mmCIF file with all atom_site columns, C-alpha atoms in Angstrom:
data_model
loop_
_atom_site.group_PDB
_atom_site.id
_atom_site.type_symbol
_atom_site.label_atom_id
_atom_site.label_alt_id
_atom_site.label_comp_id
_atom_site.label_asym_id
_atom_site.label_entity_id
_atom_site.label_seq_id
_atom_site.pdbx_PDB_ins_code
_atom_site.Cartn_x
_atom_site.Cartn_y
_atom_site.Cartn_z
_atom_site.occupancy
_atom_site.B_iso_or_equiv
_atom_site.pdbx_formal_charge
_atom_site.auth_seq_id
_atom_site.auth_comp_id
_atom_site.auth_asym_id
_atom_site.auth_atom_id
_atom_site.pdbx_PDB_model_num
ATOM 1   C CA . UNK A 1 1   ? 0.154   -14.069 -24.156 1.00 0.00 ? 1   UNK A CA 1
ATOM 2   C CA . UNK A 1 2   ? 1.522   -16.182 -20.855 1.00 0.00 ? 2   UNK A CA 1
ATOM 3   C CA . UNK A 1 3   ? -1.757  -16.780 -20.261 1.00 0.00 ? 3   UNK A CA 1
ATOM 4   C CA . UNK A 1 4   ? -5.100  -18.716 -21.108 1.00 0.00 ? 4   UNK A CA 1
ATOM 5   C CA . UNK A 1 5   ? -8.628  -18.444 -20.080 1.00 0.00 ? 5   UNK A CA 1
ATOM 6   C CA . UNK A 1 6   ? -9.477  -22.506 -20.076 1.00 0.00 ? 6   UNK A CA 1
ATOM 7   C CA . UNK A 1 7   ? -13.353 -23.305 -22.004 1.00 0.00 ? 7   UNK A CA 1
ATOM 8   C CA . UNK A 1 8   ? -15.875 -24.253 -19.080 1.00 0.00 ? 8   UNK A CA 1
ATOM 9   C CA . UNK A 1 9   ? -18.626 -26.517 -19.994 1.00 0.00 ? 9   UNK A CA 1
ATOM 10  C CA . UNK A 1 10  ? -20.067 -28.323 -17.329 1.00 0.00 ? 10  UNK A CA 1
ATOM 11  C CA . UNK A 1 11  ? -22.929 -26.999 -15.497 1.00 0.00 ? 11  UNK A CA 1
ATOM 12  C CA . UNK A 1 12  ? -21.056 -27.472 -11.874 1.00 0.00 ? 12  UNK A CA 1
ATOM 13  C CA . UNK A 1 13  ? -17.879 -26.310 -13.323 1.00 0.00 ? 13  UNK A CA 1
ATOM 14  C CA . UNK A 1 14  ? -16.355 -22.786 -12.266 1.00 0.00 ? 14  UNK A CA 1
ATOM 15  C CA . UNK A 1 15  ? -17.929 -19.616 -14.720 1.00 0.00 ? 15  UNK A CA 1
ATOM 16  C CA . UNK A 1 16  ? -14.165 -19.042 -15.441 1.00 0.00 ? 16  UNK A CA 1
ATOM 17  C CA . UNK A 1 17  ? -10.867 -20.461 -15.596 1.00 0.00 ? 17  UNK A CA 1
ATOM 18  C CA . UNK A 1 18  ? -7.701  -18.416 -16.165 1.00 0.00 ? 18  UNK A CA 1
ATOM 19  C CA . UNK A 1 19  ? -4.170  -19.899 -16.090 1.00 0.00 ? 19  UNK A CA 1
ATOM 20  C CA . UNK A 1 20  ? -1.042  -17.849 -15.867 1.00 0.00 ? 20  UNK A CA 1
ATOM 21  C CA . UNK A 1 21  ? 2.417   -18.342 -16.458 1.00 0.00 ? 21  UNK A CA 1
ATOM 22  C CA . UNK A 1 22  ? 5.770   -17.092 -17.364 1.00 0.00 ? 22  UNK A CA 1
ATOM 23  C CA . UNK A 1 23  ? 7.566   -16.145 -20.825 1.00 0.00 ? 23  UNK A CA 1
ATOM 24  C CA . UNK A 1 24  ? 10.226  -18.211 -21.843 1.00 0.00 ? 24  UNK A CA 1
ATOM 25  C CA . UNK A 1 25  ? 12.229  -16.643 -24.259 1.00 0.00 ? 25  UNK A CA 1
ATOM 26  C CA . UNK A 1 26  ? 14.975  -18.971 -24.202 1.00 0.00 ? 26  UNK A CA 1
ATOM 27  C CA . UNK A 1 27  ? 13.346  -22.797 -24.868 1.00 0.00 ? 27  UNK A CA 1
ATOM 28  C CA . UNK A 1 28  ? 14.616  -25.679 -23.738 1.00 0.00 ? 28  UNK A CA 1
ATOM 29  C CA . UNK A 1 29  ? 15.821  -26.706 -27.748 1.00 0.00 ? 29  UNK A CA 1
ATOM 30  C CA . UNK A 1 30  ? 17.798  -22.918 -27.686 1.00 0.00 ? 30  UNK A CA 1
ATOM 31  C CA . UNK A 1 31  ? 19.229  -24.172 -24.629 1.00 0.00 ? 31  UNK A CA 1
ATOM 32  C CA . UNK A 1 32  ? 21.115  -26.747 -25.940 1.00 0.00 ? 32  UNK A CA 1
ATOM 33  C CA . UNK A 1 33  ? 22.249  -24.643 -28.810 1.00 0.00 ? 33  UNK A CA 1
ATOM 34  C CA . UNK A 1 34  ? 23.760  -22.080 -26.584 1.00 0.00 ? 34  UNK A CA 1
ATOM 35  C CA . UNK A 1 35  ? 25.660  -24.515 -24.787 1.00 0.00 ? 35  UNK A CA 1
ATOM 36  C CA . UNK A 1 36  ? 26.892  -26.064 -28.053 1.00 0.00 ? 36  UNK A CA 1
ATOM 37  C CA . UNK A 1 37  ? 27.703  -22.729 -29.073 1.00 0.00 ? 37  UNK A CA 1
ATOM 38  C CA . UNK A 1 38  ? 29.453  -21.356 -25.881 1.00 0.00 ? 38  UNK A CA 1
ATOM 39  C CA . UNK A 1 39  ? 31.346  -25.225 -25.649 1.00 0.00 ? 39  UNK A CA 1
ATOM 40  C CA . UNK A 1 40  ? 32.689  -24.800 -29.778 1.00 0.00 ? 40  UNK A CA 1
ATOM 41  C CA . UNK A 1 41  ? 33.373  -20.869 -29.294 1.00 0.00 ? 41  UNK A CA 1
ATOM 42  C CA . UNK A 1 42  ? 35.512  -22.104 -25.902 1.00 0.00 ? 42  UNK A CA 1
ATOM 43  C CA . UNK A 1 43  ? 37.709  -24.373 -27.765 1.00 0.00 ? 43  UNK A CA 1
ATOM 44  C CA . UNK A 1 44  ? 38.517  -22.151 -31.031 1.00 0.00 ? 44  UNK A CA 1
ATOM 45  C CA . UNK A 1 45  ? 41.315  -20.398 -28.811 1.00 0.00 ? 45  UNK A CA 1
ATOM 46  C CA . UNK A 1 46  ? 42.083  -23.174 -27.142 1.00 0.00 ? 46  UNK A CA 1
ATOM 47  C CA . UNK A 1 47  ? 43.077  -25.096 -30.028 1.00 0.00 ? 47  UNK A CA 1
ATOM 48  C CA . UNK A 1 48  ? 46.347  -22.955 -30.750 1.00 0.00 ? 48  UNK A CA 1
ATOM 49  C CA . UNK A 1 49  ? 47.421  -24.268 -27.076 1.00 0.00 ? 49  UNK A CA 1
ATOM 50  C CA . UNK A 1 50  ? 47.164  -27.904 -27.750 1.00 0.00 ? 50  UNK A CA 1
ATOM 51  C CA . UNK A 1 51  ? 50.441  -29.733 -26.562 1.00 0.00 ? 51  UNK A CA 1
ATOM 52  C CA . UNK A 1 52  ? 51.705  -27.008 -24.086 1.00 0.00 ? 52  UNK A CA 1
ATOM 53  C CA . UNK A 1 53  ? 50.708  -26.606 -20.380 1.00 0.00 ? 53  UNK A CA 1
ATOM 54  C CA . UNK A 1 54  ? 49.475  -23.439 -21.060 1.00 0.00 ? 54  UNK A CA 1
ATOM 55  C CA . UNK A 1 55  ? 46.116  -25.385 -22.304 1.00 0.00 ? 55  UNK A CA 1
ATOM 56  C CA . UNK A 1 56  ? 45.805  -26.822 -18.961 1.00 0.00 ? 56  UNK A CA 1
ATOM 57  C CA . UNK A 1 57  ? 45.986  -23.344 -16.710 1.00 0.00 ? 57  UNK A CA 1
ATOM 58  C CA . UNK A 1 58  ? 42.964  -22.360 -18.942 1.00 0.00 ? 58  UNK A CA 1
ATOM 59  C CA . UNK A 1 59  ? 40.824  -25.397 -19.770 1.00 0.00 ? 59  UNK A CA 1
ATOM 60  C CA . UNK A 1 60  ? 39.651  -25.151 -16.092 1.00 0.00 ? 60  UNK A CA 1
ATOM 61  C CA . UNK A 1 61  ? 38.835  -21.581 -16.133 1.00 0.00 ? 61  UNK A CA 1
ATOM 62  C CA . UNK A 1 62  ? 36.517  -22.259 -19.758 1.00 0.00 ? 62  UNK A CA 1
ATOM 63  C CA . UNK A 1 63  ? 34.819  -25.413 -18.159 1.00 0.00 ? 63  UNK A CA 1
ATOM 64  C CA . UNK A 1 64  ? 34.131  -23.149 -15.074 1.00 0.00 ? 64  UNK A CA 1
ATOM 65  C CA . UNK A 1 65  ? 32.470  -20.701 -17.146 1.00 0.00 ? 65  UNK A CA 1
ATOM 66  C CA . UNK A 1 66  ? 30.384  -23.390 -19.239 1.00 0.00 ? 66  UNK A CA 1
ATOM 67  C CA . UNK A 1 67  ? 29.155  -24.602 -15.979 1.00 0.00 ? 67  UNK A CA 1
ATOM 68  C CA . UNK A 1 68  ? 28.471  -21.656 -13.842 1.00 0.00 ? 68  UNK A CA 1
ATOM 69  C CA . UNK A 1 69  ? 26.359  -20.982 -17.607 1.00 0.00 ? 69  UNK A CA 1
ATOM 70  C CA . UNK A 1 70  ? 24.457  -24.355 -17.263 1.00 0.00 ? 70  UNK A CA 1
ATOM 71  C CA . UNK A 1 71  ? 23.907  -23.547 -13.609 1.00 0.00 ? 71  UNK A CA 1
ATOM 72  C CA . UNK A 1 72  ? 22.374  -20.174 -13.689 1.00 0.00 ? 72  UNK A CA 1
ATOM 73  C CA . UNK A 1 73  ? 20.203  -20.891 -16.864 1.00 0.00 ? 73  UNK A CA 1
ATOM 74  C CA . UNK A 1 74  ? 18.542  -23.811 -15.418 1.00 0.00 ? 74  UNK A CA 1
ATOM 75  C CA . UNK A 1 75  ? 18.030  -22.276 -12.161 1.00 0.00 ? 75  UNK A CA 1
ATOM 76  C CA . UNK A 1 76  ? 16.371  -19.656 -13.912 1.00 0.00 ? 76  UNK A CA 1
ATOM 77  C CA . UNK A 1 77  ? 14.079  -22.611 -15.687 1.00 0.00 ? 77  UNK A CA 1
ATOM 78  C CA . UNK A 1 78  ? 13.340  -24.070 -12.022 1.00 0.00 ? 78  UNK A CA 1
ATOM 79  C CA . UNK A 1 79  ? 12.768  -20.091 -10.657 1.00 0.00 ? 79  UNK A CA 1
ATOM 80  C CA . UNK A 1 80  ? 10.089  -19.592 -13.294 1.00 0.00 ? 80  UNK A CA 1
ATOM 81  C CA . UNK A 1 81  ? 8.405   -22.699 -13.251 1.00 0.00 ? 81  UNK A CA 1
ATOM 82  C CA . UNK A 1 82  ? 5.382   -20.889 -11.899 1.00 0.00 ? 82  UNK A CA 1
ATOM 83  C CA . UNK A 1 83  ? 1.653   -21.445 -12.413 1.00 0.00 ? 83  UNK A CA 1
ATOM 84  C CA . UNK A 1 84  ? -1.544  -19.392 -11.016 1.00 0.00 ? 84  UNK A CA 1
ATOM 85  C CA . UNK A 1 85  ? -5.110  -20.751 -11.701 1.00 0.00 ? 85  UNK A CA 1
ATOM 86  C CA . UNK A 1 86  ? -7.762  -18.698 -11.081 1.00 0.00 ? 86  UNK A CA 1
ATOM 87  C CA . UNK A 1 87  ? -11.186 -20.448 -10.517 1.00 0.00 ? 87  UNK A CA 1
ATOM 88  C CA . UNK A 1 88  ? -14.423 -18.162 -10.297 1.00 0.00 ? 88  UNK A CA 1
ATOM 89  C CA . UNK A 1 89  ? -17.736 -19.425 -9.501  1.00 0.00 ? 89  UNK A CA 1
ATOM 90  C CA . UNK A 1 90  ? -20.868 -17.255 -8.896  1.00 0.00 ? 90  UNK A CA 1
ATOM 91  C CA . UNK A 1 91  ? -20.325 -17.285 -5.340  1.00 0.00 ? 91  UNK A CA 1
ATOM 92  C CA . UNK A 1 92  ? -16.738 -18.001 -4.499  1.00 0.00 ? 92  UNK A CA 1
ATOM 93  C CA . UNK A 1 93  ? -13.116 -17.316 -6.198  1.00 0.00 ? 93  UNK A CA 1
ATOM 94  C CA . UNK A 1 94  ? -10.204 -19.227 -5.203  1.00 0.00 ? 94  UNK A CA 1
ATOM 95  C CA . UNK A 1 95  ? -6.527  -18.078 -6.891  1.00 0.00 ? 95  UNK A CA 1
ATOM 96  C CA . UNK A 1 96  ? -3.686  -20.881 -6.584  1.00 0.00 ? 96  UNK A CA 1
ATOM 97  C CA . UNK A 1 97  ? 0.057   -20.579 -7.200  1.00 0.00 ? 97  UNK A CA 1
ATOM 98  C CA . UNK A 1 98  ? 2.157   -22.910 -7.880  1.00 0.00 ? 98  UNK A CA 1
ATOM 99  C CA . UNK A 1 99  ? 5.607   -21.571 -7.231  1.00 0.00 ? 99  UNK A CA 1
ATOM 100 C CA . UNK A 1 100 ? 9.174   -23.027 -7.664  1.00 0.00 ? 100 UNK A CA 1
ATOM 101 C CA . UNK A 1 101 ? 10.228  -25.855 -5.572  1.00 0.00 ? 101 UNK A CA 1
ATOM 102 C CA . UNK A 1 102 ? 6.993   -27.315 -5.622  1.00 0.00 ? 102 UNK A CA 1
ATOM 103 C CA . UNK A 1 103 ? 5.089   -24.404 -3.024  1.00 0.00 ? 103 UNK A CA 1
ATOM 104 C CA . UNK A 1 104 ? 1.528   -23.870 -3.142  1.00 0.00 ? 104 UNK A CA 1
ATOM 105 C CA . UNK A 1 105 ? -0.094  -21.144 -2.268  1.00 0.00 ? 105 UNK A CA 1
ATOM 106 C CA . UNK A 1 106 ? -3.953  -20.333 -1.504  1.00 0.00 ? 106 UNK A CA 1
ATOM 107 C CA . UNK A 1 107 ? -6.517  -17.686 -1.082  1.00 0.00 ? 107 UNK A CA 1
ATOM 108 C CA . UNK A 1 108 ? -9.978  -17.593 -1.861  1.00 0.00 ? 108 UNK A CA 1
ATOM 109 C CA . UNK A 1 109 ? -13.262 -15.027 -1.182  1.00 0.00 ? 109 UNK A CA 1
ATOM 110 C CA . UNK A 1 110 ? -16.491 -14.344 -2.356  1.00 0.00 ? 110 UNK A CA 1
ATOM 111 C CA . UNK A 1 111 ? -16.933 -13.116 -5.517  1.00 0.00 ? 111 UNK A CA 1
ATOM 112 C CA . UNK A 1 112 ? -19.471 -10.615 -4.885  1.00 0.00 ? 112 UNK A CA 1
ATOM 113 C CA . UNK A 1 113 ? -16.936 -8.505  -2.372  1.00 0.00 ? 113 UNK A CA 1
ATOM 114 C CA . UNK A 1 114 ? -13.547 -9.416  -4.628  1.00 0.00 ? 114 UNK A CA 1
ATOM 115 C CA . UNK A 1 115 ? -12.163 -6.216  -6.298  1.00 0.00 ? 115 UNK A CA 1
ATOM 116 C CA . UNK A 1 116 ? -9.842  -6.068  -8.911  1.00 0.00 ? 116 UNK A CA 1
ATOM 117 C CA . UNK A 1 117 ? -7.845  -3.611  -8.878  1.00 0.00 ? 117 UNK A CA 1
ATOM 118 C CA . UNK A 1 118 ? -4.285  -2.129  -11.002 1.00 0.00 ? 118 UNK A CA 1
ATOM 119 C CA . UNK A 1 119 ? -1.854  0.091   -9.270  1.00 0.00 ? 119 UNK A CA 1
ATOM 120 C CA . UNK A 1 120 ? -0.370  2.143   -12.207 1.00 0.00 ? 120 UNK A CA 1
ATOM 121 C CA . UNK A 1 121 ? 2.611   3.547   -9.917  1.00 0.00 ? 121 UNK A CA 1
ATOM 122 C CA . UNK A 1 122 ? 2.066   2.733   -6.233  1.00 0.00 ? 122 UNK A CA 1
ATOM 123 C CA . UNK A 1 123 ? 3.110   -1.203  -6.969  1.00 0.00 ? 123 UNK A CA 1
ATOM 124 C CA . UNK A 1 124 ? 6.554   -3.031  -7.052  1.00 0.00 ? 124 UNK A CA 1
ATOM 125 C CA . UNK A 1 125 ? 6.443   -2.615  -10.495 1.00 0.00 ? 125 UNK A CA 1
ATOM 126 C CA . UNK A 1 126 ? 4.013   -0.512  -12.939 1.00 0.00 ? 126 UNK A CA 1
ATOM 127 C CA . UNK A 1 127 ? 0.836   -1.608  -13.896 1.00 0.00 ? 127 UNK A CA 1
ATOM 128 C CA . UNK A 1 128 ? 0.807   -4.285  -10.740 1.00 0.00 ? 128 UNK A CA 1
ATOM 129 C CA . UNK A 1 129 ? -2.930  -6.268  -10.754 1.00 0.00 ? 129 UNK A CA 1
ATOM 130 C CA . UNK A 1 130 ? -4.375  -6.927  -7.570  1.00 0.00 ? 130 UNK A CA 1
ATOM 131 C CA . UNK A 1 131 ? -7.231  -8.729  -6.408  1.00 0.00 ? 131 UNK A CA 1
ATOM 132 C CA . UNK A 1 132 ? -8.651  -7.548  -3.311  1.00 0.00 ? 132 UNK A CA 1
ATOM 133 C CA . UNK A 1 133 ? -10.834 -9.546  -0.574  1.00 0.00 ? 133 UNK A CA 1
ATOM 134 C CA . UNK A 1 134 ? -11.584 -11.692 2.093   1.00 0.00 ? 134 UNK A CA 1
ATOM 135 C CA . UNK A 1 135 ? -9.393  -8.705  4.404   1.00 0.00 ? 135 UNK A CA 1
ATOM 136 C CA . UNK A 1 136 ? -6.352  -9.777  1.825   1.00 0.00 ? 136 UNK A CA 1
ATOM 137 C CA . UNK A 1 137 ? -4.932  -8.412  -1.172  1.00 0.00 ? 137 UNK A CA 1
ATOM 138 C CA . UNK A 1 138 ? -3.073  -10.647 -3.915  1.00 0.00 ? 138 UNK A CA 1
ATOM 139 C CA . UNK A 1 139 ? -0.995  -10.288 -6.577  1.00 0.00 ? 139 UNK A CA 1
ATOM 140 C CA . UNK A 1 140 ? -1.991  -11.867 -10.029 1.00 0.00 ? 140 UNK A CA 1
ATOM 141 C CA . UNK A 1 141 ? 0.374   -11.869 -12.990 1.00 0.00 ? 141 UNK A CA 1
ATOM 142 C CA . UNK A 1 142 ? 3.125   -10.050 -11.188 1.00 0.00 ? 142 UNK A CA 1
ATOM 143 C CA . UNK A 1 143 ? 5.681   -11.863 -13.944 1.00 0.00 ? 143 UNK A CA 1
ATOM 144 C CA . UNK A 1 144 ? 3.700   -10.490 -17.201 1.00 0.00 ? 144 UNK A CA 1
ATOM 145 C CA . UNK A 1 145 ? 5.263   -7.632  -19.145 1.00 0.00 ? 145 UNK A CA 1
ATOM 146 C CA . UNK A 1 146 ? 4.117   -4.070  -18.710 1.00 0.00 ? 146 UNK A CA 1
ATOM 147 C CA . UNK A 1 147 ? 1.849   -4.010  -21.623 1.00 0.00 ? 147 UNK A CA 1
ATOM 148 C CA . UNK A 1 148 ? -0.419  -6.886  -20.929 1.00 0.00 ? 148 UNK A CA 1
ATOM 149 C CA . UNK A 1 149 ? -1.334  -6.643  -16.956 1.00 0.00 ? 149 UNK A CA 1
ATOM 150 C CA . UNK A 1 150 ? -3.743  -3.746  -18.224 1.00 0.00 ? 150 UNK A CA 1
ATOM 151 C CA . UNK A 1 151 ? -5.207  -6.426  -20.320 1.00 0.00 ? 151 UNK A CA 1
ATOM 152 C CA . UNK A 1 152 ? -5.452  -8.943  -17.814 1.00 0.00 ? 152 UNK A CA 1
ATOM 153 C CA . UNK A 1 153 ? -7.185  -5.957  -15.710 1.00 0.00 ? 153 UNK A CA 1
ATOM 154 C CA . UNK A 1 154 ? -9.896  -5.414  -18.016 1.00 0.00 ? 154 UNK A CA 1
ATOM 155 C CA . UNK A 1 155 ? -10.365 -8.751  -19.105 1.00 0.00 ? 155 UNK A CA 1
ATOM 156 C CA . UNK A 1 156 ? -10.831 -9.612  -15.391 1.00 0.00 ? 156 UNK A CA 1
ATOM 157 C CA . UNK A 1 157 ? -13.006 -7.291  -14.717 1.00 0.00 ? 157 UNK A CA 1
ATOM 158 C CA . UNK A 1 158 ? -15.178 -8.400  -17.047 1.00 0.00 ? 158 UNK A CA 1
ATOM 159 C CA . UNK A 1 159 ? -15.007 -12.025 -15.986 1.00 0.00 ? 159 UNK A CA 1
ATOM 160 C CA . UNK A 1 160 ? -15.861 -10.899 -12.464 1.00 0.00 ? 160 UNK A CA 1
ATOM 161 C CA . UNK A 1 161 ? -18.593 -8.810  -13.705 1.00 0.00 ? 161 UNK A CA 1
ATOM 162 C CA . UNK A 1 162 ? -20.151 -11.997 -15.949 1.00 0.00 ? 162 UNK A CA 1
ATOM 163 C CA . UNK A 1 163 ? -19.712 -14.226 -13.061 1.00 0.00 ? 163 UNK A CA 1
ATOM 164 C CA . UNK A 1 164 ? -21.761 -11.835 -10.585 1.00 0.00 ? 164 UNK A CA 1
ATOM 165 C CA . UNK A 1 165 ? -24.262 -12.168 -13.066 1.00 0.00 ? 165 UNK A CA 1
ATOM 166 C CA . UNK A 1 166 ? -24.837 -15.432 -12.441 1.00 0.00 ? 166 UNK A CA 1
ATOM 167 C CA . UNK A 1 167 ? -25.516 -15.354 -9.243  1.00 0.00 ? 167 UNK A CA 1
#
């Protein structure tokens, strides 16, 4: 799963910790393959046009393509570089995302009012987890696949529930 509930020992410490993030399916090591792969599959054809000028119309047409390739799969690494931390105490929740390019975003409410709630069709997408409070509603885990934001729903629910408890 893209995500982790974090051990909590310390007495001060929050009852909960979750961390979220995306799925890579393509690592950074699979990267470089690809590229390797796309560069040698490039110059297979390209080696029957060594010597004539024909090689030069479409050597900048293949390096185009290997670039615009590098470009759009690394801005798809720097799109998903995205982290939300979820922090629940007795009294208080706070949820913070880290989004691309470095922006941070906040919210936080009391626990004791905070709602968590799953739309199954009325979202952007199916199955989209909400956590309602403080007059605000906020998304949570919008990037997971289909199957596990039910999961996260329960299993939030239960943290919420166990951290009421405390109080």
């Amino acid at each position: 799963m893209p995500y982790e509930w974090m051990p909590v020992d310390a007495p001060d410490a929050p009852k909960a910790e979750l961390h979220l993030w995306p799925y890579r399916s393509l690592p950074r090591r699979g990267f470089v393959w690809i590229m390797g792969l796309g560069f040698t599959l490039m110059l297979v054809p390209l080696l029957a046009l060594l010597g004539t000028a024909t090689l030069w119309w479409l050597l900048p047409f293949g390096l185009g393509a290997m670039g615009a390739l590098w470009f759009f799969i690394e801005k798809n690494y720097k799109d998903g570089e995205i982290l939300e931390e979820l922090l629940i105490w007795s009294d208080h929740m706070t949820l913070t995302r880290h989004g691309p390019g470095k922006k941070v975003q906040h919210w936080e409410a009391n626990t004791y009012w905070v709602t968590v709630e799953m739309h199954k069709k009325d979202g952007p997408i199916p199955n989209y987890v909400t956590l309602k409070g403080n007059n605000r509603e906020v998304e949570i885990g919008a990037f997971l696949s289909e199957k596990e934001r039910p999961q996260l729903h329960r299993e939030l629910c239960e943290a919420l529930l166990r951290a009421k408890s405390f109080s």
